[in-house]
Short mmCIF file of N, CA and C in Angstrom, two decimals:
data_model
loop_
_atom_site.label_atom_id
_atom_site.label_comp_id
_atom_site.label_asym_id
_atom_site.label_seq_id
_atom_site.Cartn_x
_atom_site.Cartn_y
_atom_site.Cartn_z
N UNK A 1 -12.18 -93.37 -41.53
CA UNK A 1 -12.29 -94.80 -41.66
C UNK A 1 -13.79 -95.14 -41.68
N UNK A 2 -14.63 -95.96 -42.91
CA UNK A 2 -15.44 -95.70 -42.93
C UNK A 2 -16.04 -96.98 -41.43
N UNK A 3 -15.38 -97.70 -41.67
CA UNK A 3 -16.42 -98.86 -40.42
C UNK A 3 -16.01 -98.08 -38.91
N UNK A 4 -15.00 -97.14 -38.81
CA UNK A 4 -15.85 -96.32 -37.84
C UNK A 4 -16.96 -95.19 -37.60
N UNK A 5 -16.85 -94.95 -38.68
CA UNK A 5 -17.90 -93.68 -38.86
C UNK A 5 -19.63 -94.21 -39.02
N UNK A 6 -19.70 -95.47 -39.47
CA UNK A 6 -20.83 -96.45 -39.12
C UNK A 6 -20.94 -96.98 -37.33
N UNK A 7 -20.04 -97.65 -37.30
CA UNK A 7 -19.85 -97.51 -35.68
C UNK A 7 -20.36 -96.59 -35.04
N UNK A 8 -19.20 -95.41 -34.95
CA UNK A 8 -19.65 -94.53 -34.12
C UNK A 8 -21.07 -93.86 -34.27
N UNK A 9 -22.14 -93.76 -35.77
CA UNK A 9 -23.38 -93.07 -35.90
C UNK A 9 -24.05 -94.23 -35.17
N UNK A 10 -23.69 -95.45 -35.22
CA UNK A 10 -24.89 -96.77 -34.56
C UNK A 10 -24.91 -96.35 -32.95
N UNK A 11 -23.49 -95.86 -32.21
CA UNK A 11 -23.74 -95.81 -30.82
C UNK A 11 -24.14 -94.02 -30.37
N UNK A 12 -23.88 -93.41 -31.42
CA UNK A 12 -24.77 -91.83 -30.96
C UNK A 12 -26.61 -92.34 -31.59
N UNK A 13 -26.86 -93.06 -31.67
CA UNK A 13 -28.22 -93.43 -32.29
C UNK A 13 -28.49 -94.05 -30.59
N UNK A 14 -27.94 -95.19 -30.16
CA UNK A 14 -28.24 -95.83 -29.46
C UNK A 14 -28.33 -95.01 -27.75
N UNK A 15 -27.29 -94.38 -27.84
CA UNK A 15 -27.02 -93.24 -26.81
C UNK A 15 -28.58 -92.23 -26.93
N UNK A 16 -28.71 -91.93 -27.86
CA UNK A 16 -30.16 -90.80 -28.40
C UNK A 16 -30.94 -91.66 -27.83
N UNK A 17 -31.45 -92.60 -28.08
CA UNK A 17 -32.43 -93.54 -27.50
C UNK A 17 -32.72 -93.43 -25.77
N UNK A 18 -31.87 -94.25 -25.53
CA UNK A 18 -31.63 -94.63 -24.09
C UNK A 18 -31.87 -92.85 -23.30
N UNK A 19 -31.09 -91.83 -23.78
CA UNK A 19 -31.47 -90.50 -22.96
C UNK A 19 -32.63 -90.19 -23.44
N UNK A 20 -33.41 -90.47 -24.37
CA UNK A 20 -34.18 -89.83 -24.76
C UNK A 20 -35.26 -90.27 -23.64
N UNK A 21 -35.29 -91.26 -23.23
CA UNK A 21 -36.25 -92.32 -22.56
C UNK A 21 -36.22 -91.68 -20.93
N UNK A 22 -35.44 -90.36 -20.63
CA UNK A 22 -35.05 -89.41 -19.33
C UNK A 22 -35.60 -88.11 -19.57
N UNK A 23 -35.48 -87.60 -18.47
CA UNK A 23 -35.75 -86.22 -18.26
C UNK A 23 -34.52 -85.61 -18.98
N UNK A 24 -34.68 -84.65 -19.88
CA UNK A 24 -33.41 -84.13 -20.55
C UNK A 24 -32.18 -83.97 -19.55
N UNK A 25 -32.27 -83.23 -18.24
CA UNK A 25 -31.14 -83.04 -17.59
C UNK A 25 -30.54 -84.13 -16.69
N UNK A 26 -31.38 -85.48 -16.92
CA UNK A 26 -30.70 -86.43 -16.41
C UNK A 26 -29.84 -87.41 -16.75
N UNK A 27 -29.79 -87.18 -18.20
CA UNK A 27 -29.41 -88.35 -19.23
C UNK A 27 -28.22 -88.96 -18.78
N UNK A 28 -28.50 -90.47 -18.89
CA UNK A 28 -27.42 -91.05 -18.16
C UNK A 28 -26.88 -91.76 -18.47
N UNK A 29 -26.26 -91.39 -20.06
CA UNK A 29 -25.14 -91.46 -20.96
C UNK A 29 -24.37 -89.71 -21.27
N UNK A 30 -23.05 -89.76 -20.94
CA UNK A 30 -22.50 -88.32 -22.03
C UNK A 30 -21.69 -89.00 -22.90
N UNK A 31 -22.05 -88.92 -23.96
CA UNK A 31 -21.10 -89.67 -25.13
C UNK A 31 -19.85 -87.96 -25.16
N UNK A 32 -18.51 -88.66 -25.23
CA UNK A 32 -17.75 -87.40 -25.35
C UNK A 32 -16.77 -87.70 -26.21
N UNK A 33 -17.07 -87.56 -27.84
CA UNK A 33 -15.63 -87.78 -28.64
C UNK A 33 -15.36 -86.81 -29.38
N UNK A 34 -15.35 -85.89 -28.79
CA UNK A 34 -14.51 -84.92 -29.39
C UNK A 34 -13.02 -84.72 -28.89
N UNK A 35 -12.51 -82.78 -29.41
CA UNK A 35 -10.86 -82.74 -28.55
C UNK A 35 -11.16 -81.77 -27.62
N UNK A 36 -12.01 -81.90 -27.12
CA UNK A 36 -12.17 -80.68 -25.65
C UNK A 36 -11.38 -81.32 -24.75
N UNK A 37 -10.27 -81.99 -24.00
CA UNK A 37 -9.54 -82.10 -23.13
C UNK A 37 -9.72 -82.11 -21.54
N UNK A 38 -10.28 -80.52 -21.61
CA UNK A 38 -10.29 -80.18 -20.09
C UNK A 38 -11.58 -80.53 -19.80
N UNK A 39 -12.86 -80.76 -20.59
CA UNK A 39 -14.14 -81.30 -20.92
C UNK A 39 -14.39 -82.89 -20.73
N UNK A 40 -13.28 -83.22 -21.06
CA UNK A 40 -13.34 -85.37 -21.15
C UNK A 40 -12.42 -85.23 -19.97
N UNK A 41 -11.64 -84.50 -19.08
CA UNK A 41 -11.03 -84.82 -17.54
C UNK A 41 -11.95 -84.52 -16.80
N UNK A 42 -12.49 -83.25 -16.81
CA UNK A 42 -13.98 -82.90 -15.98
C UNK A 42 -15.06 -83.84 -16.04
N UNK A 43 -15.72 -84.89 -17.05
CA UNK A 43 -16.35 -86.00 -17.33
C UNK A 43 -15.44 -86.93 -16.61
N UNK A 44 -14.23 -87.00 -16.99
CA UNK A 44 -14.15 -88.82 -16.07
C UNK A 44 -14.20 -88.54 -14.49
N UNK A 45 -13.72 -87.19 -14.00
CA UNK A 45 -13.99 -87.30 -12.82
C UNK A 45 -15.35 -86.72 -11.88
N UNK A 46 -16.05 -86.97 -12.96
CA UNK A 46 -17.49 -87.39 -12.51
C UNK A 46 -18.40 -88.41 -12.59
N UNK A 47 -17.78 -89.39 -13.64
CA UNK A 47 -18.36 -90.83 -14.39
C UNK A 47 -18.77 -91.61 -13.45
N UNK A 48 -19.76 -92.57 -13.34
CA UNK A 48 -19.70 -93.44 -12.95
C UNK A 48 -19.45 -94.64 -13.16
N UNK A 49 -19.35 -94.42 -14.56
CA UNK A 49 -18.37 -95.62 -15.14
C UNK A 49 -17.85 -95.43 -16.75
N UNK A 50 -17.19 -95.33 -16.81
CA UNK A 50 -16.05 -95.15 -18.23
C UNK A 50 -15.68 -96.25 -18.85
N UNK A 51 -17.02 -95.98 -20.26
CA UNK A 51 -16.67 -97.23 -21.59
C UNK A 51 -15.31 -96.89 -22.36
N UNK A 52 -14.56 -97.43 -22.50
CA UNK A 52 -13.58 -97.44 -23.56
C UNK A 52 -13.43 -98.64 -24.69
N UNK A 53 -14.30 -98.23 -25.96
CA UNK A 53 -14.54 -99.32 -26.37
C UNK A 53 -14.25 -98.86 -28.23
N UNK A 54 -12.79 -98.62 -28.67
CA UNK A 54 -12.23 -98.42 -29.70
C UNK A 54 -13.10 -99.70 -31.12
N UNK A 55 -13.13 -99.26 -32.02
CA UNK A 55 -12.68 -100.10 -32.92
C UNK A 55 -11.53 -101.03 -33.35
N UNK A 56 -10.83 -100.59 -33.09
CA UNK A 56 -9.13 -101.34 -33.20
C UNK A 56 -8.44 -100.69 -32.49
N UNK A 57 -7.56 -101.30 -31.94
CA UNK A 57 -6.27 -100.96 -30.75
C UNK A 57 -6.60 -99.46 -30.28
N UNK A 58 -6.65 -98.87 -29.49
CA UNK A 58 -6.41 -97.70 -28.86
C UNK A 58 -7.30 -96.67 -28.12
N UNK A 59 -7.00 -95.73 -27.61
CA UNK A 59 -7.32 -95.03 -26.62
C UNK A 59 -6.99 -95.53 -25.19
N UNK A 60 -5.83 -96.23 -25.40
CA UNK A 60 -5.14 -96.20 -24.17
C UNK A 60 -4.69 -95.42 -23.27
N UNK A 61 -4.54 -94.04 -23.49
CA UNK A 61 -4.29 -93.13 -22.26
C UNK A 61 -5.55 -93.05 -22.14
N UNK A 62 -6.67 -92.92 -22.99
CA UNK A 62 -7.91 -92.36 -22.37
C UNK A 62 -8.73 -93.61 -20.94
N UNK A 63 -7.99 -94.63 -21.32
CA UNK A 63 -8.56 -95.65 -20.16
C UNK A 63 -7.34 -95.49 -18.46
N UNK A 64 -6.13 -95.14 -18.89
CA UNK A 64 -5.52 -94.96 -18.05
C UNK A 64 -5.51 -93.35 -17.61
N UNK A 65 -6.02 -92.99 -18.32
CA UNK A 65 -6.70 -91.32 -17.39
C UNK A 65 -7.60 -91.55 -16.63
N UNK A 66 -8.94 -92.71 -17.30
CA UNK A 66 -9.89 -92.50 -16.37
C UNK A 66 -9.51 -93.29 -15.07
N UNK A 67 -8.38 -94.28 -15.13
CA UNK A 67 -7.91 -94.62 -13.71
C UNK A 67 -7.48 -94.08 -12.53
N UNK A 68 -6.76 -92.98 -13.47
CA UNK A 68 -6.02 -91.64 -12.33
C UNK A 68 -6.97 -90.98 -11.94
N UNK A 69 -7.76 -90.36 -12.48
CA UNK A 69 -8.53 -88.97 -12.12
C UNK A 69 -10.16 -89.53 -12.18
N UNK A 70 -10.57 -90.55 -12.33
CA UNK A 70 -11.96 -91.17 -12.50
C UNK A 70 -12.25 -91.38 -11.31
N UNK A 71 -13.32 -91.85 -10.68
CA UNK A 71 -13.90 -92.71 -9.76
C UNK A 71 -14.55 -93.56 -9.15
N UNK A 72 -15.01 -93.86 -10.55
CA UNK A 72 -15.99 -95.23 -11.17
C UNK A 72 -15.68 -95.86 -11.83
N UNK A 73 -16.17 -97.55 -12.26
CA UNK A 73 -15.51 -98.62 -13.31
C UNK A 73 -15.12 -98.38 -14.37
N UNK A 74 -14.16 -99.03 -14.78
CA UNK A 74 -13.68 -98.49 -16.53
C UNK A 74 -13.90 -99.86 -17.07
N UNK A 75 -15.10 -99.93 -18.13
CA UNK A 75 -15.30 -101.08 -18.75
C UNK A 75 -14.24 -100.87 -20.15
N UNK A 76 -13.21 -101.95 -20.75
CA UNK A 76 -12.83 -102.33 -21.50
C UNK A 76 -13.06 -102.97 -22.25
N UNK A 77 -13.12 -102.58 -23.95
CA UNK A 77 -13.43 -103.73 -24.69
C UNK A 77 -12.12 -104.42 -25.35
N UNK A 78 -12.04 -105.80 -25.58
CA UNK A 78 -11.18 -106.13 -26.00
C UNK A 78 -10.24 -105.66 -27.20
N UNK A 79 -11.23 -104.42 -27.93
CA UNK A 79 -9.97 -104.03 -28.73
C UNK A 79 -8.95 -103.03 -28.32
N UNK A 80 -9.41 -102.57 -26.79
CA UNK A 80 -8.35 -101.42 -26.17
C UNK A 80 -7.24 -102.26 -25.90
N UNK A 81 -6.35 -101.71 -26.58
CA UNK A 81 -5.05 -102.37 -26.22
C UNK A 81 -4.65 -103.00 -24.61
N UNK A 82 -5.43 -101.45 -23.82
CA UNK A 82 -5.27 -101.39 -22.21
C UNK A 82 -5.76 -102.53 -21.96
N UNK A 83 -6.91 -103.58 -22.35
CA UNK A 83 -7.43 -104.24 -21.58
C UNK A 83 -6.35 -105.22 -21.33
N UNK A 84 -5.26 -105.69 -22.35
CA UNK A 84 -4.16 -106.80 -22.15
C UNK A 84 -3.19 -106.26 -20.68
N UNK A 85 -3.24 -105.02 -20.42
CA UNK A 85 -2.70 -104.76 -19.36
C UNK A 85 -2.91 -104.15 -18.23
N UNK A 86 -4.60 -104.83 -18.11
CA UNK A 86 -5.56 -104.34 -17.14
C UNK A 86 -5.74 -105.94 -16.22
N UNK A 87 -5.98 -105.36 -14.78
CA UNK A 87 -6.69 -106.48 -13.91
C UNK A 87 -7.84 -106.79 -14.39
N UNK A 88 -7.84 -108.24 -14.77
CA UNK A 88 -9.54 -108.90 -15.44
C UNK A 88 -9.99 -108.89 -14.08
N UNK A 89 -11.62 -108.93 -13.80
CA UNK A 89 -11.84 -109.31 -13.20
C UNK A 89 -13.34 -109.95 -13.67
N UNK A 90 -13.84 -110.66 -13.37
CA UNK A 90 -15.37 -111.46 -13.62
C UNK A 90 -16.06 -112.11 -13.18
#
């Protein structure tokens, strides 16, 4: 889909930035979209806070994983489906 593939190069650009501006081993963004599995459970339950922020509807288990096994905030953007069946809070 191409308006994600623009998307997603604008926020690995923006991600590059922001770590770049760290000591390499501190960087304090891990962008993780790939299918490593046991790699994105080992990440949420170290996060300190978990973006879930789709282009259109989805990655809804991935926001309700990071609820189970996470331990830090899960920011939602309004196109995750999850956020309609998430506690707002503000």
């Amino acid at each position: 889909m191409p308006e994600y593939a623009r998307y997603a190069a604008a926020v690995r650009e923006v991600v590059a930035r922001v770590n770049g501006l760290t000591d390499p081993d501190e960087a304090p963004i891990w962008l993780l979209d790939g299918q490593d599995y046991a790699l994105a459970i080992a990440a949420l339950t170290l996060a300190d806070v978990t973006l879930v922020n789709p282009v259109v509807d989805g990655m809804n288990l991935v926001a309700k994983e990071a609820a189970v096994v996470g331990r830090g905030a899960i920011v939602l953007s309004e196109t995750a489906g999850a956020a309609s069946s998430s506690a707002r809070t503000r």
